[in-house]
Short mmCIF file of C-alpha atoms and ligand atoms in Angstrom, two decimals:
data_model
loop_
_atom_site.label_atom_id
_atom_site.label_comp_id
_atom_site.label_asym_id
_atom_site.label_seq_id
_atom_site.Cartn_x
_atom_site.Cartn_y
_atom_site.Cartn_z
CA MET A 1 -43.67 97.62 -84.05
CA SER A 2 -42.38 96.80 -80.59
CA ASN A 3 -44.91 97.78 -77.91
CA PRO A 4 -43.86 97.18 -74.29
CA SER A 5 -47.43 96.75 -73.12
CA ARG A 6 -47.87 93.67 -75.33
CA LEU A 7 -46.89 90.20 -74.17
CA LYS A 8 -44.16 88.79 -76.40
CA VAL A 9 -45.14 85.19 -77.12
CA LEU A 10 -42.88 82.88 -79.10
CA THR A 11 -44.66 79.69 -80.22
CA VAL A 12 -42.28 76.90 -81.18
CA PHE A 13 -43.04 73.61 -82.90
CA GLY A 14 -41.41 71.22 -85.34
CA THR A 15 -43.46 68.17 -86.27
CA ARG A 16 -46.81 67.54 -87.98
CA PRO A 17 -48.87 66.83 -84.84
CA GLU A 18 -47.44 69.82 -82.96
CA ALA A 19 -48.27 72.04 -85.93
CA ILE A 20 -51.87 70.75 -86.13
CA LYS A 21 -52.36 71.34 -82.42
CA MET A 22 -50.53 74.69 -82.20
CA ALA A 23 -52.05 76.25 -85.33
CA PRO A 24 -55.32 77.11 -83.52
CA VAL A 25 -53.30 78.80 -80.75
CA VAL A 26 -51.21 80.82 -83.21
CA ASN A 27 -54.33 81.90 -85.07
CA ALA A 28 -56.15 82.78 -81.82
CA LEU A 29 -53.21 84.95 -80.67
CA ALA A 30 -53.16 86.69 -84.05
CA LYS A 31 -56.69 88.00 -83.38
CA TYR A 32 -55.37 90.29 -80.64
CA PRO A 33 -52.38 92.19 -82.05
CA ASP A 34 -52.86 94.99 -79.49
CA GLU A 35 -52.33 92.56 -76.64
CA PHE A 36 -49.84 90.05 -78.01
CA ASP A 37 -46.66 90.36 -80.00
CA SER A 38 -46.92 86.81 -81.34
CA LYS A 39 -44.09 85.15 -83.27
CA VAL A 40 -43.72 81.62 -84.57
CA CYS A 41 -40.53 79.59 -84.79
CA VAL A 42 -40.53 76.21 -86.51
CA THR A 43 -37.58 73.91 -85.91
CA ALA A 44 -38.66 71.85 -88.94
CA GLN A 45 -37.82 68.64 -87.14
CA HIS A 46 -40.24 67.48 -89.84
CA ARG A 47 -40.09 69.17 -93.24
CA GLN A 48 -42.73 68.04 -95.77
CA MET A 49 -45.16 66.86 -93.09
CA LEU A 50 -44.86 70.19 -91.29
CA ASP A 51 -45.23 72.32 -94.40
CA GLN A 52 -48.51 70.55 -95.24
CA VAL A 53 -50.00 71.91 -92.01
CA LEU A 54 -48.53 75.42 -92.29
CA ASP A 55 -50.21 75.72 -95.69
CA LEU A 56 -53.62 74.59 -94.42
CA PHE A 57 -53.65 77.02 -91.49
CA ARG A 58 -51.91 79.79 -93.48
CA ILE A 59 -49.10 80.20 -90.97
CA LYS A 60 -45.88 81.89 -92.10
CA PRO A 61 -43.21 81.29 -89.48
CA ASP A 62 -40.99 84.18 -88.40
CA TYR A 63 -38.12 81.71 -87.91
CA ASP A 64 -37.50 78.43 -89.68
CA LEU A 65 -34.50 76.48 -88.38
CA ASN A 66 -34.89 73.91 -91.17
CA LEU A 67 -33.26 71.20 -89.05
CA MET A 68 -34.55 67.94 -90.48
CA ARG A 69 -31.94 65.46 -91.67
CA PRO A 70 -32.70 62.10 -93.26
CA ASN A 71 -33.09 59.39 -90.59
CA GLN A 72 -31.97 61.79 -87.87
CA THR A 73 -30.94 60.50 -84.45
CA LEU A 74 -32.29 61.74 -81.13
CA PHE A 75 -28.83 63.15 -80.38
CA GLU A 76 -28.82 65.18 -83.59
CA ILE A 77 -32.31 66.66 -83.19
CA THR A 78 -31.77 67.44 -79.52
CA THR A 79 -28.51 69.30 -80.02
CA ASP A 80 -29.66 71.02 -83.22
CA VAL A 81 -32.85 72.31 -81.57
CA LEU A 82 -31.01 73.40 -78.44
CA MET A 83 -28.39 75.37 -80.37
CA GLY A 84 -30.88 76.72 -82.92
CA MET A 85 -33.24 77.94 -80.21
CA LYS A 86 -30.39 79.65 -78.34
CA THR A 87 -29.92 81.99 -81.28
CA VAL A 88 -33.64 82.67 -81.72
CA LEU A 89 -34.27 83.27 -78.01
CA GLU A 90 -31.29 85.60 -77.73
CA LYS A 91 -32.63 87.65 -80.62
CA GLU A 92 -36.34 87.62 -79.68
CA GLN A 93 -36.16 87.75 -75.86
CA PRO A 94 -39.81 86.66 -75.55
CA ASP A 95 -41.81 87.02 -72.32
CA VAL A 96 -43.05 83.46 -72.70
CA VAL A 97 -42.29 80.49 -74.95
CA LEU A 98 -45.12 78.13 -75.89
CA VAL A 99 -44.33 74.51 -76.66
CA HIS A 100 -46.56 71.55 -77.32
CA GLY A 101 -46.74 67.93 -76.24
CA ASP A 102 -43.81 65.58 -76.13
CA THR A 103 -41.47 65.73 -79.10
CA THR A 104 -37.76 66.38 -79.02
CA THR A 105 -38.46 69.89 -80.34
CA THR A 106 -40.66 70.43 -77.26
CA MET A 107 -38.14 69.13 -74.76
CA ALA A 108 -35.04 70.83 -76.23
CA THR A 109 -36.85 74.15 -76.72
CA SER A 110 -38.00 74.08 -73.10
CA LEU A 111 -34.44 73.39 -72.02
CA ALA A 112 -33.14 76.31 -74.10
CA ALA A 113 -35.77 78.63 -72.58
CA PHE A 114 -34.88 77.36 -69.10
CA TYR A 115 -31.19 78.11 -69.66
CA MET A 116 -32.23 81.68 -70.47
CA LYS A 117 -34.76 81.85 -67.60
CA ILE A 118 -37.63 82.48 -69.97
CA PRO A 119 -41.00 81.11 -68.76
CA VAL A 120 -42.42 78.18 -70.70
CA GLY A 121 -46.12 77.49 -71.30
CA HIS A 122 -46.74 73.82 -72.04
CA VAL A 123 -49.74 73.09 -74.25
CA GLU A 124 -51.04 69.52 -73.77
CA ALA A 125 -49.28 69.24 -70.43
CA GLY A 126 -49.60 66.42 -67.95
CA LEU A 127 -49.98 63.34 -70.16
CA ARG A 128 -48.29 60.29 -68.68
CA THR A 129 -47.99 56.54 -69.04
CA TRP A 130 -45.62 56.52 -66.01
CA ASP A 131 -43.36 54.18 -67.98
CA LYS A 132 -40.22 55.93 -69.14
CA TYR A 133 -39.64 53.76 -72.21
CA TYR A 134 -43.27 53.82 -73.52
CA PRO A 135 -43.65 55.82 -75.59
CA PHE A 136 -39.95 56.40 -76.25
CA PRO A 137 -38.64 59.08 -75.97
CA GLU A 138 -41.91 60.98 -75.53
CA GLU A 139 -42.63 60.08 -71.90
CA ILE A 140 -39.36 61.61 -70.74
CA ASN A 141 -39.74 64.55 -73.15
CA ARG A 142 -42.95 65.54 -71.39
CA VAL A 143 -41.56 64.90 -67.92
CA VAL A 144 -38.64 67.25 -68.68
CA THR A 145 -40.93 69.85 -70.23
CA ASP A 146 -43.36 69.76 -67.31
CA GLY A 147 -40.41 70.03 -64.94
CA ILE A 148 -39.45 73.29 -66.61
CA ALA A 149 -42.83 74.84 -67.48
CA GLU A 150 -44.38 77.67 -65.53
CA LEU A 151 -47.84 77.48 -67.13
CA TYR A 152 -49.57 74.17 -67.79
CA PHE A 153 -52.38 73.93 -70.32
CA ALA A 154 -53.90 70.60 -69.32
CA PRO A 155 -56.25 69.00 -71.84
CA THR A 156 -58.24 66.82 -69.41
CA GLU A 157 -58.97 66.37 -65.69
CA GLY A 158 -56.69 63.32 -65.77
CA SER A 159 -53.74 65.31 -67.08
CA LYS A 160 -54.43 67.99 -64.46
CA GLU A 161 -54.32 65.34 -61.73
CA ASN A 162 -51.03 64.01 -63.10
CA LEU A 163 -49.55 67.50 -62.89
CA LEU A 164 -50.72 68.02 -59.31
CA ARG A 165 -49.27 64.61 -58.44
CA THR A 166 -45.87 65.71 -59.78
CA GLY A 167 -45.74 68.96 -57.83
CA ALA A 168 -47.32 71.59 -60.07
CA LYS A 169 -49.25 74.22 -58.14
CA PRO A 170 -53.01 74.46 -58.81
CA GLU A 171 -52.69 78.11 -59.88
CA GLN A 172 -50.23 77.12 -62.61
CA ILE A 173 -52.66 74.68 -64.26
CA ILE A 174 -55.35 75.78 -66.71
CA LEU A 175 -57.82 73.13 -67.82
CA THR A 176 -58.33 73.90 -71.50
CA GLY A 177 -59.38 70.82 -73.46
CA ASN A 178 -57.13 69.68 -76.28
CA THR A 179 -56.43 72.08 -79.13
CA VAL A 180 -56.60 69.08 -81.50
CA ILE A 181 -60.39 69.39 -81.26
CA ASP A 182 -60.13 73.09 -82.23
CA ALA A 183 -58.12 72.01 -85.29
CA LEU A 184 -60.49 69.16 -86.12
CA PHE A 185 -63.68 71.26 -85.86
CA TYR A 186 -62.07 74.08 -87.86
CA THR A 187 -61.14 71.63 -90.61
CA LEU A 188 -64.49 69.80 -90.65
CA HIS A 189 -66.49 73.05 -90.75
CA LYS A 190 -64.37 75.15 -93.10
CA PRO A 191 -66.75 76.88 -95.54
CA ASP A 192 -64.49 75.96 -98.48
CA ARG A 193 -64.00 72.38 -97.30
CA ASN A 194 -63.06 69.90 -99.99
CA GLY A 195 -65.41 66.94 -99.53
CA HIS A 196 -63.61 64.64 -101.97
CA LEU A 197 -61.70 61.61 -100.83
CA PRO A 198 -57.98 61.77 -101.58
CA ILE A 199 -58.06 58.38 -103.35
CA THR A 200 -60.64 56.34 -105.25
CA LEU A 201 -62.21 53.67 -103.07
CA ASP A 202 -64.72 50.91 -103.73
CA ASP A 203 -68.05 51.97 -102.14
CA ALA A 204 -69.00 48.32 -101.66
CA LYS A 205 -66.00 47.64 -99.45
CA ARG A 206 -65.31 48.48 -95.84
CA LEU A 207 -62.34 50.68 -95.11
CA ILE A 208 -59.64 50.08 -92.53
CA LEU A 209 -57.42 53.13 -92.11
CA VAL A 210 -53.97 52.48 -90.61
CA THR A 211 -51.09 54.66 -89.41
CA VAL A 212 -47.90 53.51 -87.67
CA HIS A 213 -44.78 55.41 -86.73
CA ARG A 214 -43.73 54.99 -83.08
CA ARG A 215 -40.05 54.36 -82.42
CA GLU A 216 -40.78 51.58 -79.91
CA ASN A 217 -42.63 49.74 -82.71
CA PHE A 218 -39.62 49.76 -85.08
CA GLY A 219 -38.27 46.35 -86.01
CA GLU A 220 -40.07 43.20 -84.89
CA PRO A 221 -43.30 44.86 -83.56
CA MET A 222 -43.82 46.69 -86.87
CA LEU A 223 -43.12 43.50 -88.84
CA GLU A 224 -45.73 41.74 -86.71
CA ILE A 225 -48.27 44.54 -87.28
CA CYS A 226 -47.72 44.38 -91.05
CA ARG A 227 -48.01 40.59 -91.18
CA ALA A 228 -51.35 40.84 -89.37
CA LEU A 229 -52.57 43.59 -91.73
CA LYS A 230 -51.65 41.45 -94.74
CA GLU A 231 -53.56 38.48 -93.37
CA LEU A 232 -56.58 40.63 -92.51
CA VAL A 233 -56.92 41.92 -96.06
CA GLU A 234 -56.33 38.53 -97.63
CA LYS A 235 -58.97 36.85 -95.42
CA ASN A 236 -61.60 39.62 -95.79
CA PRO A 237 -62.32 40.21 -99.49
CA ASP A 238 -64.82 43.00 -98.70
CA VAL A 239 -62.14 45.07 -96.97
CA GLU A 240 -59.89 47.79 -98.37
CA MET A 241 -57.01 49.24 -96.42
CA VAL A 242 -55.44 52.69 -96.71
CA ILE A 243 -52.09 53.39 -95.09
CA PRO A 244 -50.66 56.91 -95.43
CA VAL A 245 -47.07 55.83 -94.79
CA HIS A 246 -45.04 58.05 -92.45
CA MET A 247 -41.89 59.53 -94.07
CA ASN A 248 -39.60 57.93 -91.51
CA PRO A 249 -37.42 55.49 -93.53
CA ASN A 250 -37.64 52.89 -90.73
CA VAL A 251 -41.40 52.81 -91.21
CA ARG A 252 -41.40 52.93 -95.02
CA GLU A 253 -39.00 50.03 -95.45
CA THR A 254 -41.08 47.65 -93.32
CA VAL A 255 -44.52 48.74 -94.56
CA TYR A 256 -43.62 48.71 -98.27
CA GLY A 257 -41.63 45.49 -97.81
CA ILE A 258 -44.61 43.49 -96.53
CA LEU A 259 -47.67 45.30 -97.88
CA GLY A 260 -46.41 46.80 -101.16
CA GLY A 261 -48.30 45.63 -104.26
CA LEU A 262 -51.07 43.76 -102.39
CA PRO A 263 -54.56 44.02 -103.87
CA ARG A 264 -56.94 46.25 -101.86
CA VAL A 265 -54.04 47.80 -99.89
CA HIS A 266 -53.38 51.45 -100.76
CA LEU A 267 -49.98 52.61 -99.58
CA ILE A 268 -49.84 56.39 -100.02
CA ASP A 269 -47.70 59.29 -98.85
CA PRO A 270 -48.76 61.22 -95.72
CA LEU A 271 -51.90 63.18 -96.45
CA ASP A 272 -52.64 66.82 -95.83
CA TYR A 273 -54.72 67.18 -92.68
CA GLU A 274 -57.95 68.06 -94.48
CA PRO A 275 -58.07 64.97 -96.75
CA PHE A 276 -56.88 62.83 -93.86
CA CYS A 277 -59.89 63.99 -91.81
CA ARG A 278 -62.11 63.10 -94.77
CA LEU A 279 -60.60 59.62 -94.84
CA MET A 280 -61.15 59.17 -91.09
CA GLU A 281 -64.82 60.01 -91.66
CA ARG A 282 -65.06 57.40 -94.44
CA ALA A 283 -63.21 54.70 -92.45
CA ASN A 284 -65.07 51.89 -90.70
CA ILE A 285 -62.19 51.02 -88.38
CA ILE A 286 -58.94 52.81 -87.54
CA LEU A 287 -55.79 50.98 -86.45
CA THR A 288 -53.04 53.30 -85.24
CA ASP A 289 -50.18 53.91 -82.84
CA SER A 290 -50.65 57.68 -83.18
CA GLY A 291 -51.45 59.92 -80.23
CA GLY A 292 -53.47 62.56 -82.09
CA ILE A 293 -55.66 60.08 -83.94
CA GLN A 294 -56.72 58.50 -80.63
CA GLU A 295 -58.09 61.93 -79.71
CA GLU A 296 -59.73 62.80 -83.04
CA ALA A 297 -61.40 59.55 -84.07
CA PRO A 298 -63.81 59.26 -81.12
CA SER A 299 -65.38 62.60 -82.17
CA LEU A 300 -66.08 61.00 -85.53
CA SER A 301 -67.67 57.88 -83.96
CA LYS A 302 -64.92 55.63 -85.28
CA PRO A 303 -63.66 52.60 -83.36
CA VAL A 304 -59.91 52.85 -82.81
CA LEU A 305 -57.66 49.88 -82.14
CA VAL A 306 -54.40 51.20 -80.71
CA LEU A 307 -51.24 49.34 -81.71
CA ARG A 308 -49.59 50.05 -78.37
CA ASP A 309 -49.63 48.36 -74.97
CA GLU A 310 -49.92 51.61 -73.02
CA THR A 311 -51.46 54.99 -73.63
CA GLU A 312 -51.13 58.42 -72.05
CA ARG A 313 -54.66 59.09 -73.34
CA PRO A 314 -56.84 56.79 -71.21
CA GLU A 315 -60.03 58.87 -71.47
CA ALA A 316 -61.40 57.40 -74.72
CA VAL A 317 -60.35 53.90 -73.61
CA HIS A 318 -62.51 54.36 -70.51
CA MET A 319 -65.40 55.57 -72.67
CA GLY A 320 -65.11 52.43 -74.79
CA THR A 321 -64.37 53.95 -78.22
CA VAL A 322 -60.65 53.16 -78.14
CA LYS A 323 -59.11 49.77 -77.31
CA LEU A 324 -55.45 49.06 -76.59
CA ILE A 325 -54.40 45.94 -78.48
CA GLY A 326 -50.62 46.37 -78.77
CA PRO A 327 -48.46 45.51 -81.78
CA HIS A 328 -49.38 41.82 -81.45
CA TYR A 329 -50.42 39.61 -84.36
CA ASP A 330 -53.03 37.52 -82.48
CA LYS A 331 -54.69 40.52 -80.86
CA ILE A 332 -54.77 42.51 -84.09
CA MET A 333 -56.41 39.61 -85.90
CA ALA A 334 -58.92 38.86 -83.12
CA GLU A 335 -60.01 42.42 -82.35
CA THR A 336 -60.24 43.58 -85.97
CA ASN A 337 -62.16 40.47 -87.01
CA LEU A 338 -64.52 41.00 -84.09
CA LEU A 339 -65.31 44.53 -85.31
CA LEU A 340 -65.70 43.31 -88.88
CA ASN A 341 -67.97 40.37 -88.06
CA ASN A 342 -69.94 41.32 -84.96
CA PRO A 343 -72.26 44.32 -85.44
CA ASP A 344 -72.97 44.59 -81.69
CA ALA A 345 -69.27 44.76 -80.87
CA TYR A 346 -68.86 47.36 -83.63
CA GLN A 347 -71.76 49.50 -82.42
CA ALA A 348 -70.50 49.36 -78.84
CA MET A 349 -67.31 51.11 -79.96
CA ALA A 350 -68.64 53.32 -82.76
CA LYS A 351 -70.38 55.85 -80.57
CA ALA A 352 -69.67 59.55 -80.52
CA ALA A 353 -67.54 60.32 -77.50
CA ASN A 354 -65.25 63.23 -77.09
CA PRO A 355 -63.48 63.56 -73.78
CA TYR A 356 -60.84 65.83 -75.30
CA GLY A 357 -62.44 69.23 -75.61
CA ASP A 358 -65.13 71.50 -77.00
CA GLY A 359 -63.11 73.24 -79.72
CA HIS A 360 -62.35 76.32 -77.59
CA ALA A 361 -59.07 75.26 -75.99
CA SER A 362 -57.00 77.90 -77.78
CA GLU A 363 -59.24 80.71 -76.55
CA ARG A 364 -58.70 79.51 -72.98
CA ILE A 365 -54.95 79.50 -73.59
CA VAL A 366 -55.12 83.08 -74.86
CA GLN A 367 -57.11 84.12 -71.78
CA ALA A 368 -54.57 82.41 -69.51
CA LEU A 369 -51.77 84.33 -71.23
CA ARG A 370 -53.70 87.56 -70.62
CA ASP A 371 -53.95 86.64 -66.94
CA PHE A 372 -50.25 85.78 -66.89
CA LYS A 373 -49.45 89.19 -68.31
CA ALA A 374 -51.73 90.96 -65.83
CA LYS A 375 -50.03 89.16 -62.92
CA LYS A 376 -46.50 89.87 -64.13
CA GLY A 377 -47.14 93.45 -65.27
CA PRO A 378 -45.56 95.12 -68.31
CA VAL A 379 -42.00 94.15 -67.34
CA ALA A 380 -42.70 90.42 -67.27
CA ALA A 381 -39.51 89.46 -69.03
CA ALA A 382 -37.16 91.48 -66.86
CA SER A 383 -38.80 90.42 -63.60
CA THR A 384 -38.50 86.69 -64.29
CA ARG A 385 -34.89 86.67 -65.41
C1 LIG B 401 -41.56 62.52 -84.39
C2 LIG B 401 -41.63 62.62 -82.86
C3 LIG B 401 -42.81 61.82 -82.33
C4 LIG B 401 -44.09 62.20 -83.04
C5 LIG B 401 -43.90 62.10 -84.54
C6 LIG B 401 -45.12 62.58 -85.26
C7 LIG B 401 -39.53 62.78 -81.58
C8 LIG B 401 -38.36 62.04 -81.07
N1 LIG B 401 -40.41 62.04 -82.29
O1 LIG B 401 -41.26 61.17 -84.72
O2 LIG B 401 -42.96 62.06 -80.94
O3 LIG B 401 -45.12 61.33 -82.62
O4 LIG B 401 -42.79 62.91 -84.95
O5 LIG B 401 -45.15 62.15 -86.60
O6 LIG B 401 -39.65 63.96 -81.40
N2 LIG B 401 -39.14 62.54 -92.31
C9 LIG B 401 -39.19 63.11 -93.57
N3 LIG B 401 -40.04 64.14 -93.79
C10 LIG B 401 -40.88 64.63 -92.82
C11 LIG B 401 -40.83 64.04 -91.55
C12 LIG B 401 -39.95 62.99 -91.30
O7 LIG B 401 -38.46 62.71 -94.47
O8 LIG B 401 -41.62 65.58 -93.09
C13 LIG B 401 -38.17 61.43 -92.06
C14 LIG B 401 -36.73 61.91 -91.97
O9 LIG B 401 -35.87 60.96 -92.52
C15 LIG B 401 -36.51 62.04 -90.46
C16 LIG B 401 -37.32 60.84 -89.98
O10 LIG B 401 -38.47 60.82 -90.81
O11 LIG B 401 -35.17 62.00 -90.10
C17 LIG B 401 -37.68 60.83 -88.54
O12 LIG B 401 -38.26 62.06 -88.11
P1 LIG B 401 -38.28 62.37 -86.52
O13 LIG B 401 -38.99 63.66 -86.31
O14 LIG B 401 -36.93 62.22 -85.95
O15 LIG B 401 -39.11 61.17 -85.92
P2 LIG B 401 -40.63 60.76 -86.11
O16 LIG B 401 -40.64 59.28 -86.14
O17 LIG B 401 -41.21 61.51 -87.23
N1 LIG B 402 -52.43 63.03 -89.93
C1 LIG B 402 -52.40 63.72 -91.14
N2 LIG B 402 -52.07 63.04 -92.28
C2 LIG B 402 -51.77 61.71 -92.27
C3 LIG B 402 -51.77 61.03 -91.03
C4 LIG B 402 -52.10 61.71 -89.87
O1 LIG B 402 -52.68 64.92 -91.19
O2 LIG B 402 -51.48 61.15 -93.34
C5 LIG B 402 -52.75 63.79 -88.69
C6 LIG B 402 -53.71 63.15 -87.74
O3 LIG B 402 -55.06 63.49 -88.06
C7 LIG B 402 -53.29 63.71 -86.40
C8 LIG B 402 -51.80 63.87 -86.55
O4 LIG B 402 -51.53 63.86 -87.95
O5 LIG B 402 -53.84 65.00 -86.16
C9 LIG B 402 -51.09 62.77 -85.85
O6 LIG B 402 -49.74 62.77 -86.21
P1 LIG B 402 -48.80 61.54 -85.89
O7 LIG B 402 -49.58 60.30 -85.83
O8 LIG B 402 -47.68 61.62 -86.88
O9 LIG B 402 -48.18 61.92 -84.48
P2 LIG B 402 -48.63 61.69 -82.96
O10 LIG B 402 -49.99 62.26 -82.79
O11 LIG B 402 -48.57 60.22 -82.70
O12 LIG B 402 -47.59 62.40 -82.18
#
């Protein structure tokens, strides 16, 4: 039922990591149906990897644009999201649109909302490497989104400072922590949690968990990463490696081409979030170019070697649990072997550190939306357009 005193919130996301990080917000909003008319639109920039998360958090989208195409280009996703969101926004006329992070869904949805003069709330705002091509195209996606947003949900003090540096007003920024920690704690503490590992592993062997998917690592950098992984397993007979291989065909071709069929290397399809968390807990070392995993693993006391030269998430690097090693063969070999062979070096990194939140970020976002509504009054939509 439409109730003019409720704030109409449209939450939009499209990929796996956005879904993991927005699910706690959607579920927090759903607790207050008298205050919020909350709807969810998925662009389905990802399909299977998105649906895995919707199932876990029991979210049934109100709109599903079903946009994913095999090996889609940035031009295709951008225009498809922009045009798809035009239709949804015209129909829904929300008071505020919530987007997350730095994907093309995020950027193009923000642009669509801007064209309709609908305020945007940016969850995980303010992350920066200050290098427009790293990561590509994410750095510019978040710059565009932050240029448009009216409300900034900054996960850390550092991201808040970045926003102030780029002209956001202090009253627009709400320091929330990262909703990824809400999702992680929810998943780790679910009463019906499945404690089984998703694959059979040898208890006597150490586990290296690997994920790779960044566009700037396609081609030669990913070949170099895979050659190093191959060598690492071959030279360390007490090591097993699990790689849930991203569905992107550019990733699959390279990873299966070099690592397919090797003993003690398990190439598997992307895992549901719950079993993936279980695997992170079992891992001794994590190698990744993922953003979200850099935020989750330190809470689990796991050393993370990041297969990138730059990160927009410097907090865990400063705390010493995450190290940037780039997609470089020599560095991957040296740093992984150091962790495998030097217990002091391992212990120095494997300490619990969580600069990314206390698991209550989504409640702070809900409170900020309440405050936004109180400031704008019941005719928020009309007054801002
Ligand atoms: C996207 C985001 C990236 C984010 C990543 C998370 C952009 C430009 N990139 O990158 O910021 O870190 O998601 O994983 O927004 N595919 C499937 N099934 C799926 C998902 C993907 O088959 O469920 C395949 C399709 O062929 C698709 C391709 O992967 O065309 C690439 O997907 P896309 O979202 O364009 O790029 P990602 O590399 O996944
Ligand atoms: N993840 C997952 N299953 C997997 C691999 C990763 O659920 O097989 C989760 C991971 O825990 C993290 C998120 O997916 O929360 C990260 O997604 P991805 O690395 O694709 O994107 P990024 O964070 O780099 O944008």
